[in-house]
Coordinates of C-alpha atoms and ligand atoms in Angstrom, one line a residue:
M1122 CA 12.5 -2.5 3.7
P1123 CA 15.0 -0.1 2.1
S1124 CA 14.4 0.5 -1.5
H1125 CA 16.8 -1.0 -4.0
D1126 CA 17.4 -1.1 -7.6
S1127 CA 15.7 -4.1 -9.0
L1128 CA 17.1 -6.7 -11.3
P1129 CA 16.3 -6.5 -15.0
T1130 CA 14.3 -9.3 -16.5
F1131 CA 16.1 -12.5 -17.1
R1132 CA 13.4 -14.2 -19.1
F1133 CA 12.8 -14.3 -22.8
A1134 CA 10.0 -16.1 -24.5
L1135 CA 12.1 -17.5 -27.3
E1136 CA 9.6 -19.8 -29.0
E1137 CA 7.0 -17.0 -29.0
S1138 CA 9.3 -14.5 -30.6
P1139 CA 9.2 -13.7 -34.3
A1140 CA 11.2 -16.2 -36.5
R1141 CA 13.3 -15.7 -39.5
V1142 CA 11.2 -17.9 -41.9
M1143 CA 12.7 -19.5 -44.9
P1144 CA 11.2 -22.2 -47.2
G1145 CA 13.5 -24.8 -45.6
G1146 CA 13.2 -23.8 -42.0
T1147 CA 13.0 -21.2 -39.2
A1148 CA 15.3 -19.5 -36.7
R1149 CA 14.6 -17.6 -33.6
E1150 CA 17.4 -16.0 -31.5
A1151 CA 18.0 -14.7 -28.0
T1152 CA 21.1 -12.4 -27.8
I1153 CA 21.8 -9.3 -25.7
K1154 CA 19.5 -7.5 -28.0
Q1155 CA 16.4 -9.5 -27.0
L1156 CA 17.7 -10.3 -23.4
P1157 CA 20.2 -7.6 -22.4
I1158 CA 21.3 -9.4 -19.2
S1159 CA 22.6 -12.3 -21.2
T1160 CA 26.0 -11.0 -22.0
G1161 CA 27.9 -14.3 -21.8
L1162 CA 25.7 -16.6 -23.9
A1163 CA 23.3 -16.4 -26.8
G1164 CA 21.0 -19.0 -28.3
V1165 CA 19.0 -19.9 -31.3
S1166 CA 16.0 -22.3 -31.8
M1167 CA 16.1 -23.7 -35.3
T1168 CA 13.9 -26.0 -37.3
L1169 CA 14.8 -27.5 -40.7
K1170 CA 12.6 -29.5 -43.1
P1171 CA 13.9 -32.8 -44.5
G1172 CA 16.8 -32.1 -46.8
A1173 CA 17.1 -28.5 -45.8
I1174 CA 20.6 -27.2 -45.1
R1175 CA 21.7 -24.5 -42.8
E1176 CA 24.4 -23.5 -45.3
L1177 CA 28.2 -23.8 -44.9
H1178 CA 29.3 -21.0 -42.5
W1179 CA 31.5 -20.1 -39.6
H1180 CA 31.3 -17.9 -36.5
A1181 CA 34.1 -15.4 -35.9
I1182 CA 33.3 -14.6 -32.3
A1183 CA 31.6 -17.7 -30.7
A1184 CA 31.8 -21.4 -30.4
E1185 CA 28.6 -23.4 -31.1
W1186 CA 27.1 -25.9 -28.6
A1187 CA 23.9 -27.6 -29.8
Y1188 CA 21.2 -29.9 -28.4
V1189 CA 18.8 -31.8 -30.6
I1190 CA 15.2 -31.5 -29.3
R1191 CA 13.6 -33.7 -32.0
G1192 CA 14.3 -35.2 -35.4
N1193 CA 17.6 -36.2 -36.9
V1194 CA 20.5 -34.0 -38.1
R1195 CA 23.6 -34.4 -40.1
T1196 CA 26.5 -32.0 -39.7
T1197 CA 29.8 -31.5 -41.5
I1198 CA 32.8 -29.6 -40.1
V1199 CA 36.2 -28.6 -41.2
G1200 CA 39.0 -27.4 -38.9
P1201 CA 42.5 -26.2 -39.3
G1202 CA 45.0 -28.6 -41.0
G1203 CA 42.4 -30.1 -43.3
T1204 CA 40.7 -32.0 -40.5
C1205 CA 37.0 -32.9 -40.9
E1206 CA 34.1 -34.9 -39.6
T1207 CA 30.6 -35.7 -40.6
N1208 CA 28.2 -36.8 -37.8
D1209 CA 24.6 -37.8 -37.4
F1210 CA 22.5 -36.8 -34.4
G1211 CA 19.2 -37.7 -32.9
S1212 CA 17.1 -36.3 -30.0
G1213 CA 19.2 -35.7 -26.9
D1214 CA 22.5 -35.6 -28.7
V1215 CA 24.9 -32.7 -28.5
W1216 CA 27.5 -31.1 -30.8
Y1217 CA 30.3 -28.6 -30.3
F1218 CA 32.0 -26.6 -33.0
P1219 CA 35.0 -24.6 -32.0
R1220 CA 34.9 -20.9 -32.8
G1221 CA 35.8 -20.2 -36.4
H1222 CA 35.5 -23.8 -37.7
G1223 CA 33.5 -24.1 -40.9
H1224 CA 30.3 -26.2 -40.6
A1225 CA 26.9 -27.0 -42.1
I1226 CA 23.8 -28.6 -40.6
A1227 CA 21.2 -30.6 -42.6
C1228 CA 17.9 -32.3 -41.7
L1229 CA 18.2 -36.0 -42.0
G1230 CA 15.3 -38.4 -42.5
S1231 CA 11.6 -37.6 -43.3
E1232 CA 10.7 -35.5 -40.2
E1233 CA 11.3 -31.9 -39.5
C1234 CA 14.1 -31.5 -37.0
H1235 CA 14.3 -28.9 -34.1
F1236 CA 17.5 -28.0 -32.2
L1237 CA 19.0 -25.4 -30.0
L1238 CA 22.2 -23.7 -30.8
I1239 CA 24.0 -22.0 -27.8
F1240 CA 26.9 -19.7 -28.2
D1241 CA 29.5 -18.6 -25.7
N1242 CA 29.1 -14.9 -26.4
G1243 CA 25.9 -13.0 -25.7
A1244 CA 26.6 -10.5 -28.5
F1245 CA 26.8 -13.2 -31.1
S1246 CA 23.9 -13.1 -33.6
E1247 CA 23.2 -16.1 -35.7
F1248 CA 22.1 -13.6 -38.4
G1249 CA 25.7 -12.2 -38.5
T1250 CA 27.5 -15.4 -39.3
F1251 CA 30.1 -15.7 -42.1
S1252 CA 28.1 -17.6 -44.7
S1253 CA 29.6 -19.3 -47.7
T1254 CA 27.1 -17.9 -50.2
D1255 CA 27.5 -14.4 -48.9
W1256 CA 31.3 -14.7 -49.0
V1257 CA 31.8 -16.5 -52.3
G1258 CA 29.1 -14.2 -53.9
H1259 CA 31.2 -11.2 -53.0
I1260 CA 34.5 -12.5 -54.5
D1261 CA 35.3 -11.1 -58.0
A1262 CA 34.2 -13.7 -60.6
D1263 CA 37.6 -13.5 -62.2
V1264 CA 39.5 -14.3 -59.0
L1265 CA 37.0 -17.0 -58.0
G1266 CA 37.2 -18.6 -61.5
R1267 CA 41.0 -18.8 -61.3
C1268 CA 40.9 -20.2 -57.8
L1269 CA 38.2 -22.8 -58.6
G1270 CA 39.8 -23.7 -62.0
V1271 CA 36.7 -22.7 -64.1
A1272 CA 35.9 -19.9 -66.4
P1273 CA 34.3 -16.8 -64.7
A1274 CA 31.3 -17.2 -67.1
D1275 CA 30.6 -20.6 -65.6
L1276 CA 30.0 -19.0 -62.2
K1277 CA 27.1 -16.8 -63.4
G1278 CA 24.5 -18.9 -61.5
L1279 CA 26.1 -18.4 -58.1
A1280 CA 24.1 -16.7 -55.4
H1281 CA 25.3 -13.2 -54.6
E1282 CA 23.6 -12.8 -51.3
E1283 CA 23.4 -15.0 -48.2
L1284 CA 21.0 -17.9 -48.6
Y1285 CA 21.2 -18.9 -44.9
I1286 CA 18.9 -21.9 -45.1
V1287 CA 18.5 -23.7 -48.4
Q1288 CA 16.2 -26.6 -49.4
G1289 CA 18.3 -29.4 -50.6
R1290 CA 17.7 -33.0 -51.7
P1291 CA 16.8 -35.7 -49.3
L1292 CA 19.9 -37.0 -47.5
P1293 CA 20.9 -40.7 -47.9
A1294 CA 20.6 -42.7 -44.7
V1295 CA 24.3 -43.6 -44.8
I1296 CA 26.9 -40.8 -44.6
E1297 CA 28.4 -40.1 -48.0
P1298 CA 32.1 -39.6 -48.5
N1299 CA 33.2 -36.0 -48.8
R1300 CA 34.7 -34.5 -52.0
G1301 CA 38.2 -34.3 -50.5
S1302 CA 41.2 -36.4 -51.4
E1303 CA 43.6 -35.0 -48.8
L1304 CA 41.6 -34.5 -45.6
R1305 CA 42.2 -36.1 -42.3
P1306 CA 39.7 -37.2 -39.7
A1307 CA 39.2 -34.7 -36.9
P1308 CA 41.4 -35.7 -33.9
Q1309 CA 38.4 -35.2 -31.5
T1310 CA 34.8 -36.0 -32.2
H1311 CA 32.3 -33.2 -32.4
R1312 CA 29.4 -35.4 -31.2
Y1313 CA 28.3 -36.5 -27.7
P1314 CA 25.2 -38.7 -27.1
F1315 CA 24.3 -36.6 -24.0
M1316 CA 20.9 -38.1 -23.0
A1317 CA 22.0 -41.6 -23.9
Q1318 CA 24.1 -41.5 -20.8
P1319 CA 22.9 -42.5 -17.3
P1320 CA 22.0 -39.5 -15.1
W1321 CA 25.0 -37.9 -13.4
E1322 CA 23.0 -38.0 -10.2
T1323 CA 19.6 -39.1 -9.0
F1324 CA 17.5 -37.5 -6.2
P1325 CA 14.1 -38.2 -4.7
G1326 CA 12.9 -35.0 -6.5
G1327 CA 14.6 -35.4 -9.8
R1328 CA 17.7 -36.3 -11.9
Q1329 CA 20.6 -34.4 -13.4
W1330 CA 22.7 -35.1 -16.5
R1331 CA 26.0 -33.3 -17.0
V1332 CA 28.4 -32.9 -19.9
T1333 CA 31.7 -31.1 -19.5
V1334 CA 35.0 -31.1 -21.2
D1335 CA 35.9 -34.2 -19.2
E1336 CA 33.2 -36.3 -21.0
F1337 CA 33.3 -34.3 -24.3
P1338 CA 36.9 -33.2 -24.7
I1339 CA 36.5 -30.9 -27.7
S1340 CA 34.0 -28.8 -25.7
T1341 CA 36.6 -26.7 -24.0
T1342 CA 34.5 -23.5 -23.6
M1343 CA 31.1 -24.8 -22.9
S1344 CA 29.4 -27.4 -20.6
A1345 CA 25.8 -28.2 -19.8
S1346 CA 23.5 -29.8 -17.4
L1347 CA 19.9 -31.1 -17.9
F1348 CA 17.5 -31.3 -15.0
E1349 CA 14.3 -33.3 -14.7
L1350 CA 12.4 -32.1 -11.6
E1351 CA 9.2 -33.6 -10.1
P1352 CA 6.3 -31.3 -9.4
G1353 CA 7.3 -29.2 -6.3
A1354 CA 11.0 -30.1 -6.5
I1355 CA 13.6 -27.4 -6.3
R1356 CA 17.1 -27.2 -7.6
E1357 CA 18.2 -25.5 -4.3
P1358 CA 19.7 -22.0 -4.1
H1359 CA 23.3 -22.1 -5.5
W1360 CA 25.7 -20.2 -7.6
H1361 CA 28.4 -20.8 -10.2
P1362 CA 31.7 -19.1 -9.3
H1363 CA 33.1 -19.7 -12.8
A1364 CA 30.5 -19.2 -15.5
N1365 CA 27.3 -17.6 -16.7
E1366 CA 24.2 -19.9 -17.0
W1367 CA 21.8 -19.9 -20.0
Q1368 CA 18.5 -21.8 -19.4
Y1369 CA 16.0 -23.3 -21.8
V1370 CA 12.8 -25.0 -20.6
L1371 CA 12.2 -28.1 -22.7
E1372 CA 9.1 -29.2 -20.8
G1373 CA 6.9 -28.0 -18.0
T1374 CA 6.8 -24.7 -16.1
V1375 CA 9.4 -23.5 -13.6
R1376 CA 9.8 -20.5 -11.3
V1377 CA 13.4 -19.2 -11.2
G1378 CA 14.6 -16.9 -8.4
L1379 CA 17.7 -14.8 -9.1
F1380 CA 19.7 -12.8 -6.5
G1381 CA 22.1 -10.1 -7.7
S1382 CA 23.4 -8.6 -4.4
G1383 CA 22.4 -5.2 -2.9
G1384 CA 18.9 -6.4 -2.0
R1385 CA 18.2 -7.1 -5.7
A1386 CA 16.2 -10.2 -6.2
R1387 CA 13.6 -11.2 -8.8
V1388 CA 11.4 -14.3 -9.4
E1389 CA 10.1 -15.1 -12.9
Q1390 CA 8.1 -18.0 -14.3
L1391 CA 9.5 -19.7 -17.3
N1392 CA 7.3 -21.8 -19.5
A1393 CA 8.3 -24.4 -22.1
G1394 CA 10.2 -22.7 -24.9
D1395 CA 11.4 -19.8 -22.6
V1396 CA 15.0 -18.8 -22.0
G1397 CA 16.4 -17.7 -18.6
Y1398 CA 19.7 -16.4 -17.6
A1399 CA 21.8 -16.3 -14.4
P1400 CA 25.0 -14.2 -14.6
R1401 CA 28.2 -15.6 -13.2
G1402 CA 28.2 -15.6 -9.4
Y1403 CA 24.5 -14.6 -9.0
G1404 CA 22.5 -16.8 -6.6
H1405 CA 19.6 -18.7 -8.2
Y1406 CA 17.2 -21.6 -7.7
I1407 CA 14.8 -23.4 -10.1
E1408 CA 11.4 -24.7 -8.8
N1409 CA 9.1 -26.9 -10.7
C1410 CA 5.8 -25.0 -10.1
G1411 CA 3.8 -27.1 -12.6
D1412 CA 1.8 -30.3 -12.0
K1413 CA 4.0 -32.5 -14.2
M1414 CA 7.7 -33.3 -14.6
C1415 CA 9.7 -30.4 -16.0
K1416 CA 12.9 -30.7 -18.1
I1417 CA 15.3 -27.8 -18.2
L1418 CA 18.6 -27.5 -20.2
V1419 CA 21.2 -25.3 -18.6
A1420 CA 24.4 -24.3 -20.5
F1421 CA 27.6 -22.6 -19.2
D1422 CA 30.2 -20.6 -20.9
S1423 CA 33.0 -22.8 -19.4
G1424 CA 34.1 -26.3 -20.2
Q1425 CA 34.0 -27.1 -16.5
Y1426 CA 31.0 -27.5 -14.2
Q1427 CA 31.2 -25.8 -10.8
E1428 CA 28.5 -25.0 -8.3
I1429 CA 28.2 -24.1 -4.6
S1430 CA 24.9 -25.0 -3.0
L1431 CA 23.4 -23.2 0.0
S1432 CA 23.1 -26.4 2.0
T1433 CA 26.8 -27.2 1.4
W1434 CA 27.8 -23.7 2.5
L1435 CA 25.7 -23.7 5.6
S1436 CA 27.1 -27.2 6.6
A1437 CA 30.7 -25.9 6.2
N1438 CA 30.3 -23.6 9.2
P1439 CA 30.0 -24.3 13.0
A1440 CA 26.4 -24.6 14.1
G1441 CA 26.6 -21.7 16.6
M1442 CA 28.2 -19.4 14.0
V1443 CA 25.3 -20.2 11.6
A1444 CA 22.8 -19.5 14.3
D1445 CA 24.4 -16.1 15.2
N1446 CA 24.9 -15.2 11.5
F1447 CA 21.2 -15.5 10.8
Q1448 CA 20.1 -14.5 14.3
V1449 CA 18.0 -17.6 14.8
P1450 CA 17.9 -20.2 17.6
D1451 CA 20.4 -23.0 17.7
A1452 CA 17.5 -25.5 17.7
L1453 CA 16.4 -24.2 14.2
V1454 CA 19.9 -24.6 12.7
D1455 CA 20.0 -28.1 14.2
R1456 CA 17.2 -29.1 11.8
W1457 CA 18.9 -27.7 8.7
P1458 CA 20.7 -30.1 6.3
K1459 CA 24.2 -31.3 7.3
K1460 CA 25.1 -32.2 3.8
R1461 CA 24.4 -31.0 0.2
V1462 CA 20.8 -31.2 -0.8
F1463 CA 21.2 -30.2 -4.5
V1464 CA 17.6 -31.1 -5.4
A1465 CA 14.9 -30.7 -2.6
D1466 CA 11.9 -32.8 -3.3
G1467 CA 8.3 -31.5 -3.3
N1468 CA 7.6 -33.1 0.1
S1469 CA 10.3 -31.6 2.2
Ligands
MN595 MN1 26.7 -22.3 -36.8
MN596 MN1 22.7 -23.0 -11.8

């Protein structure tokens, strides 16, 4: 075997990493700093206690796609033209906030909530957001007083530094009206009940859910897929011509194989709470190597979903050419799949 440069790690143990801990919640992040290969996407695992608020903020360089793992969440968002929306989310629901739109996230109900935030820019740090407290706290009190129509002395109690997560009062079960008198409803909803949909496709070895810009029109820059795989089942080798892939293991244990050309290949095991990454165009597969069902969330930095599977590719060529290409007997190629496999079950 010739020697080759090896691929860098594509795994990061997000849930075992140090958290930013606030009285109202926690945040852990995976950016290019923690996982240098992940240039296209970054992610955050956040928990909020009941009534806690991830404060009003925006992101200058990334859109935000989120998946609720457990608990209930209420968000508010404002977009250009005075458009706004308030939404409630439960486990399996998804939101999308376009880059630069102002939003806030609060924990609804009496249980702590846990959600994943995924950003379409690997250099984006959740700890570098444009926060309302940070901003307003750095505006001259005289200017702020005139803009808010109060005396500067009345603003003495305002925070001067970013609060990030604040502990607020319990949220009412029913969505309250906002303070505005001239706002308009957002033309497109920011909420999609992802896991309330039937699976996109079912296989003997598992099931796949998908959400793209077609189902969730506001989500123009991101899409996602969620796999449930039986023990031994494999999401077959494939690649995505159009997008980078950011993976998060929700349940179980998987083995991911990544191929980066030039003889560079690497296999890593991802446990629940770990993040994985497959750069655009890199070949990869996901195998459930545990003894129970696994659940893995896969996000893309494109609104579309595209994939090319190995079985599809091999079937798109004449049998003799495939045999010659791999230097194997025709009889072996005869036994290979003649149509897309997508998920190979553990018994094949
Ligand atoms: Mn945000
Ligand atoms: Mn993939």
